[in-house]
mmCIF file of C-alpha atoms in Angstrom:
data_model
loop_
_atom_site.group_PDB
_atom_site.id
_atom_site.type_symbol
_atom_site.label_atom_id
_atom_site.label_comp_id
_atom_site.label_asym_id
_atom_site.label_seq_id
_atom_site.Cartn_x
_atom_site.Cartn_y
_atom_site.Cartn_z
ATOM 1 C CA UNK P 1 0.014 0.024 0.008
ATOM 2 C CA UNK P 2 0.979 3.688 -0.254
ATOM 3 C CA UNK P 3 3.195 5.188 2.504
ATOM 4 C CA UNK P 4 4.016 8.758 3.515
ATOM 5 C CA UNK P 5 6.300 10.689 1.115
ATOM 6 C CA UNK P 6 6.008 8.013 -1.529
ATOM 7 C CA UNK P 7 6.984 9.436 -4.972
ATOM 8 C CA UNK P 8 6.090 6.451 -7.179
ATOM 9 C CA UNK P 9 3.224 4.071 -7.547
ATOM 10 C CA UNK P 10 2.317 1.244 -5.246
ATOM 11 C CA UNK P 11 3.980 -2.110 -5.934
ATOM 12 C CA UNK P 12 2.132 -3.998 -8.624
ATOM 13 C CA UNK P 13 0.098 -7.000 -7.495
ATOM 14 C CA UNK P 14 -1.423 -7.890 -10.925
ATOM 15 C CA UNK P 15 -0.063 -8.305 -14.399
ATOM 16 C CA UNK P 16 -1.930 -5.410 -15.820
ATOM 17 C CA UNK P 17 -0.521 -3.104 -13.083
ATOM 18 C CA UNK P 18 2.948 -4.242 -13.992
ATOM 19 C CA UNK P 19 2.305 -3.383 -17.600
ATOM 20 C CA UNK P 20 1.044 0.113 -16.488
ATOM 21 C CA UNK P 21 4.089 0.769 -14.480
ATOM 22 C CA UNK P 22 6.345 -0.253 -17.416
ATOM 23 C CA UNK P 23 4.354 2.102 -19.690
ATOM 24 C CA UNK P 24 4.615 4.911 -17.111
ATOM 25 C CA UNK P 25 8.421 4.563 -16.965
ATOM 26 C CA UNK P 26 8.589 4.404 -20.834
ATOM 27 C CA UNK P 27 6.613 7.472 -21.258
ATOM 28 C CA UNK P 28 8.367 9.366 -18.479
ATOM 29 C CA UNK P 29 11.795 8.620 -20.095
ATOM 30 C CA UNK P 30 10.539 10.069 -23.415
ATOM 31 C CA UNK P 31 9.331 13.222 -21.523
ATOM 32 C CA UNK P 32 12.694 13.502 -19.746
ATOM 33 C CA UNK P 33 14.613 13.320 -23.101
ATOM 34 C CA UNK P 34 12.378 15.920 -24.664
ATOM 35 C CA UNK P 35 12.628 18.245 -21.655
ATOM 36 C CA UNK P 36 16.358 17.946 -21.606
ATOM 37 C CA UNK P 37 16.681 18.652 -25.360
ATOM 38 C CA UNK P 38 14.392 21.733 -25.100
ATOM 39 C CA UNK P 39 16.290 23.038 -22.032
ATOM 40 C CA UNK P 40 19.624 22.645 -23.852
ATOM 41 C CA UNK P 41 18.316 24.533 -26.917
ATOM 42 C CA UNK P 42 16.912 27.286 -24.799
ATOM 43 C CA UNK P 43 20.144 27.702 -22.883
ATOM 44 C CA UNK P 44 22.208 27.566 -26.158
ATOM 45 C CA UNK P 45 20.034 30.140 -27.941
ATOM 46 C CA UNK P 46 20.183 32.595 -24.969
ATOM 47 C CA UNK P 47 23.864 32.217 -24.151
ATOM 48 C CA UNK P 48 25.602 31.973 -27.588
ATOM 49 C CA UNK P 49 26.759 34.990 -29.459
ATOM 50 C CA UNK P 50 27.221 33.193 -32.658
ATOM 51 C CA UNK P 51 24.811 33.851 -35.534
ATOM 52 C CA UNK P 52 23.814 31.679 -38.577
ATOM 53 C CA UNK P 53 22.602 33.105 -41.844
ATOM 54 C CA UNK P 54 20.373 29.997 -42.400
ATOM 55 C CA UNK P 55 18.685 30.101 -38.968
ATOM 56 C CA UNK P 56 15.603 31.782 -40.273
ATOM 57 C CA UNK P 57 15.095 29.555 -43.396
ATOM 58 C CA UNK P 58 15.824 25.849 -43.196
ATOM 59 C CA UNK P 59 13.572 23.324 -44.889
ATOM 60 C CA UNK P 60 15.565 20.398 -43.424
ATOM 61 C CA UNK P 61 15.117 21.271 -39.782
ATOM 62 C CA UNK P 62 11.434 21.968 -40.451
ATOM 63 C CA UNK P 63 11.040 18.470 -41.878
ATOM 64 C CA UNK P 64 12.821 17.086 -38.868
ATOM 65 C CA UNK P 65 10.817 18.836 -36.216
ATOM 66 C CA UNK P 66 7.585 17.741 -37.964
ATOM 67 C CA UNK P 67 8.453 14.068 -38.406
ATOM 68 C CA UNK P 68 10.248 13.522 -35.068
ATOM 69 C CA UNK P 69 7.233 14.524 -32.798
ATOM 70 C CA UNK P 70 4.961 12.231 -34.982
ATOM 71 C CA UNK P 71 7.425 9.424 -34.499
ATOM 72 C CA UNK P 72 7.505 10.045 -30.723
ATOM 73 C CA UNK P 73 3.728 9.953 -30.538
ATOM 74 C CA UNK P 74 3.632 6.612 -32.284
ATOM 75 C CA UNK P 75 6.157 5.264 -29.660
ATOM 76 C CA UNK P 76 3.790 6.317 -26.937
ATOM 77 C CA UNK P 77 0.502 5.390 -28.649
ATOM 78 C CA UNK P 78 1.286 1.825 -29.603
ATOM 79 C CA UNK P 79 2.162 0.579 -25.981
ATOM 80 C CA UNK P 80 -0.790 2.537 -24.673
ATOM 81 C CA UNK P 81 -3.319 0.960 -27.069
ATOM 82 C CA UNK P 82 -1.884 -2.515 -26.299
ATOM 83 C CA UNK P 83 -2.499 -1.961 -22.520
ATOM 84 C CA UNK P 84 -6.029 -0.665 -23.160
ATOM 85 C CA UNK P 85 -6.927 -3.805 -24.948
ATOM 86 C CA UNK P 86 -5.374 -5.967 -22.274
ATOM 87 C CA UNK P 87 -7.429 -4.181 -19.655
ATOM 88 C CA UNK P 88 -10.608 -4.648 -21.622
ATOM 89 C CA UNK P 89 -9.955 -8.365 -22.222
ATOM 90 C CA UNK P 90 -11.939 -10.767 -19.909
ATOM 91 C CA UNK P 91 -11.355 -14.570 -20.828
ATOM 92 C CA UNK P 92 -13.065 -17.307 -18.868
ATOM 93 C CA UNK P 93 -13.115 -15.719 -15.380
ATOM 94 C CA UNK P 94 -12.861 -18.278 -12.611
ATOM 95 C CA UNK P 95 -14.836 -16.193 -10.190
ATOM 96 C CA UNK P 96 -17.426 -13.355 -10.706
ATOM 97 C CA UNK P 97 -18.089 -10.843 -7.921
ATOM 98 C CA UNK P 98 -20.688 -8.155 -7.987
ATOM 99 C CA UNK P 99 -19.633 -4.972 -6.170
ATOM 100 C CA UNK P 100 -22.552 -2.525 -5.317
ATOM 101 C CA UNK P 101 -21.811 0.960 -4.173
ATOM 102 C CA UNK P 102 -24.046 2.568 -1.503
ATOM 103 C CA UNK P 103 -23.930 5.752 0.475
ATOM 104 C CA UNK P 104 -21.540 5.026 2.034
ATOM 105 C CA UNK P 105 -20.437 1.368 1.973
ATOM 106 C CA UNK P 106 -19.939 -1.434 -0.469
ATOM 107 C CA UNK P 107 -21.893 -4.663 -0.932
ATOM 108 C CA UNK P 108 -20.347 -7.846 -2.420
ATOM 109 C CA UNK P 109 -22.193 -10.651 -4.010
ATOM 110 C CA UNK P 110 -20.334 -13.843 -5.140
ATOM 111 C CA UNK P 111 -22.613 -14.807 -8.002
ATOM 112 C CA UNK P 112 -21.075 -18.302 -8.425
ATOM 113 C CA UNK P 113 -22.394 -19.063 -4.924
ATOM 114 C CA UNK P 114 -26.026 -18.663 -3.875
ATOM 115 C CA UNK P 115 -25.508 -17.690 -0.258
ATOM 116 C CA UNK P 116 -22.365 -15.599 -0.280
ATOM 117 C CA UNK P 117 -23.150 -11.895 0.064
ATOM 118 C CA UNK P 118 -22.223 -9.276 2.533
ATOM 119 C CA UNK P 119 -21.897 -5.594 3.316
ATOM 120 C CA UNK P 120 -18.447 -4.018 3.800
ATOM 121 C CA UNK P 121 -18.368 -1.006 6.198
ATOM 122 C CA UNK P 122 -15.291 0.950 7.236
ATOM 123 C CA UNK P 123 -14.087 0.143 10.792
ATOM 124 C CA UNK P 124 -14.484 3.266 13.071
ATOM 125 C CA UNK P 125 -11.266 4.713 14.509
ATOM 126 C CA UNK P 126 -12.144 3.738 18.013
ATOM 127 C CA UNK P 127 -12.676 0.162 16.999
ATOM 128 C CA UNK P 128 -9.389 -0.451 15.160
ATOM 129 C CA UNK P 129 -7.099 -3.346 16.272
ATOM 130 C CA UNK P 130 -3.355 -2.678 16.489
ATOM 131 C CA UNK P 131 -1.753 -2.752 13.009
ATOM 132 C CA UNK P 132 -4.969 -1.845 11.181
ATOM 133 C CA UNK P 133 -5.107 1.338 9.161
ATOM 134 C CA UNK P 134 -7.381 4.262 9.862
ATOM 135 C CA UNK P 135 -9.951 5.045 7.168
ATOM 136 C CA UNK P 136 -8.832 1.956 5.142
ATOM 137 C CA UNK P 137 -9.814 -1.020 7.159
ATOM 138 C CA UNK P 138 -13.291 -2.688 6.722
ATOM 139 C CA UNK P 139 -15.285 -5.211 8.745
ATOM 140 C CA UNK P 140 -15.626 -7.707 5.781
ATOM 141 C CA UNK P 141 -12.945 -7.922 3.204
ATOM 142 C CA UNK P 142 -13.430 -9.092 -0.402
ATOM 143 C CA UNK P 143 -11.651 -12.461 -0.484
ATOM 144 C CA UNK P 144 -10.271 -13.749 -3.847
ATOM 145 C CA UNK P 145 -7.997 -16.577 -4.899
ATOM 146 C CA UNK P 146 -4.581 -15.721 -6.205
ATOM 147 C CA UNK P 147 -3.401 -16.546 -9.836
ATOM 148 C CA UNK P 148 -7.047 -16.752 -10.980
ATOM 149 C CA UNK P 149 -8.892 -14.411 -13.399
ATOM 150 C CA UNK P 150 -11.460 -12.506 -11.304
ATOM 151 C CA UNK P 151 -14.441 -10.612 -12.963
ATOM 152 C CA UNK P 152 -15.935 -7.763 -10.970
ATOM 153 C CA UNK P 153 -19.329 -6.405 -11.979
ATOM 154 C CA UNK P 154 -19.687 -2.850 -10.641
ATOM 155 C CA UNK P 155 -22.848 -0.896 -10.100
ATOM 156 C CA UNK P 156 -24.375 1.558 -7.654
ATOM 157 C CA UNK P 157 -27.702 1.762 -5.830
ATOM 158 C CA UNK P 158 -27.995 5.562 -5.307
ATOM 159 C CA UNK P 159 -25.338 7.923 -6.750
ATOM 160 C CA UNK P 160 -22.082 7.600 -8.704
ATOM 161 C CA UNK P 161 -19.257 5.710 -7.068
ATOM 162 C CA UNK P 162 -15.925 4.244 -8.293
ATOM 163 C CA UNK P 163 -14.449 0.903 -7.343
ATOM 164 C CA UNK P 164 -10.657 1.429 -7.239
ATOM 165 C CA UNK P 165 -7.760 -0.690 -6.091
ATOM 166 C CA UNK P 166 -4.461 0.918 -7.271
ATOM 167 C CA UNK P 167 -2.222 -2.130 -6.536
ATOM 168 C CA UNK P 168 -4.314 -4.308 -8.836
ATOM 169 C CA UNK P 169 -4.667 -1.630 -11.624
ATOM 170 C CA UNK P 170 -8.396 -1.562 -11.322
ATOM 171 C CA UNK P 171 -10.636 1.455 -11.423
ATOM 172 C CA UNK P 172 -14.317 1.192 -12.603
ATOM 173 C CA UNK P 173 -17.126 3.656 -12.134
ATOM 174 C CA UNK P 174 -20.350 2.405 -10.382
ATOM 175 C CA UNK P 175 -23.277 3.943 -12.122
ATOM 176 C CA UNK P 176 -26.941 3.421 -10.798
ATOM 177 C CA UNK P 177 -28.895 1.328 -13.285
ATOM 178 C CA UNK P 178 -25.811 0.226 -15.242
ATOM 179 C CA UNK P 179 -23.600 -2.779 -14.912
ATOM 180 C CA UNK P 180 -19.885 -2.234 -15.723
ATOM 181 C CA UNK P 181 -17.265 -4.906 -15.568
ATOM 182 C CA UNK P 182 -13.630 -5.159 -15.048
ATOM 183 C CA UNK P 183 -11.184 -7.990 -14.291
ATOM 184 C CA UNK P 184 -7.950 -8.680 -12.569
ATOM 185 C CA UNK P 185 -5.576 -11.386 -11.548
ATOM 186 C CA UNK P 186 -3.916 -11.218 -8.188
ATOM 187 C CA UNK P 187 -0.319 -12.376 -8.778
ATOM 188 C CA UNK P 188 0.546 -12.795 -5.131
ATOM 189 C CA UNK P 189 -1.124 -13.151 -1.773
ATOM 190 C CA UNK P 190 -1.748 -10.014 0.139
ATOM 191 C CA UNK P 191 -4.151 -7.275 1.427
ATOM 192 C CA UNK P 192 -4.696 -4.509 -1.106
ATOM 193 C CA UNK P 193 -6.547 -1.270 -0.184
ATOM 194 C CA UNK P 194 -8.490 1.194 -2.295
ATOM 195 C CA UNK P 195 -11.063 3.857 -1.850
ATOM 196 C CA UNK P 196 -14.063 5.231 -3.734
ATOM 197 C CA UNK P 197 -12.737 7.527 -6.398
ATOM 198 C CA UNK P 198 -15.869 9.371 -7.348
ATOM 199 C CA UNK P 199 -17.198 12.126 -5.095
ATOM 200 C CA UNK P 200 -20.422 10.701 -3.836
ATOM 201 C CA UNK P 201 -21.542 12.789 -0.913
ATOM 202 C CA UNK P 202 -20.702 13.785 2.667
ATOM 203 C CA UNK P 203 -18.901 10.482 3.696
ATOM 204 C CA UNK P 204 -17.187 9.875 0.358
ATOM 205 C CA UNK P 205 -13.910 9.503 2.240
ATOM 206 C CA UNK P 206 -15.318 6.725 4.493
ATOM 207 C CA UNK P 207 -16.117 3.902 2.177
ATOM 208 C CA UNK P 208 -12.828 1.949 1.725
ATOM 209 C CA UNK P 209 -12.252 -1.093 -0.371
ATOM 210 C CA UNK P 210 -10.154 -4.005 0.930
ATOM 211 C CA UNK P 211 -9.291 -6.971 -1.411
ATOM 212 C CA UNK P 212 -7.538 -9.912 0.342
ATOM 213 C CA UNK P 213 -5.840 -12.403 -2.054
ATOM 214 C CA UNK P 214 -5.336 -15.862 -0.675
ATOM 215 C CA UNK P 215 -4.152 -19.177 -2.118
ATOM 216 C CA UNK P 216 -6.946 -21.316 -3.647
ATOM 217 C CA UNK P 217 -6.956 -23.725 -0.746
ATOM 218 C CA UNK P 218 -7.696 -21.008 1.838
ATOM 219 C CA UNK P 219 -10.310 -19.479 -0.474
ATOM 220 C CA UNK P 220 -12.066 -22.795 -0.646
ATOM 221 C CA UNK P 221 -12.060 -23.030 3.138
ATOM 222 C CA UNK P 222 -13.357 -19.499 3.445
ATOM 223 C CA UNK P 223 -16.131 -20.015 0.988
ATOM 224 C CA UNK P 224 -17.195 -23.299 2.761
ATOM 225 C CA UNK P 225 -17.329 -21.473 6.057
ATOM 226 C CA UNK P 226 -19.381 -18.655 4.563
ATOM 227 C CA UNK P 227 -21.864 -21.196 3.121
ATOM 228 C CA UNK P 228 -22.109 -22.872 6.451
ATOM 229 C CA UNK P 229 -22.817 -19.600 8.285
ATOM 230 C CA UNK P 230 -25.487 -18.760 5.700
#
């Protein structure tokens, strides 16, 4: 999860997030090179006392500074389009979970099981156990198996919400009357935190999202226990 004074992204916990981090570094390097070149040209133009009779009329340099930016845009656009298609691709999900946004909590329904559904409320500050995070911990976490494609159907009951987990590279708007879908694969066990990313009212800051990824065996044990309690 994020920590104070962090300058970069959270550690990736899904293949898509790893791709997003790589693309970010790729684009940032291009921006750095362009910025360095422009700064050098500005400093050279301001500081030099030399003149050039062809500086006001040069077809060659005009061709270069027209073609070069187009080539750079292609270098950025192609990886970006690839990741967009990867994020939109959902093939044979092993588990489908419906996330419903309310003012101001989340509900989860495991549609592959008839009896597994629960509400997820933020734990108040006075009820936090040692080691739990203020404004981020919930009373019921969304449990998913690792290394399995998970489809999340996202909707809302009242106003706009947004189901967001940065470490998994997932952000999907929850719109009343509309069913959006996204997918992720948790590549390692862990607890991943997120928050509603759409301003949804007075308690917008108090409806966190917690996804706990566990090995398949532990997920099966958890689902069996939930079915018995139901």
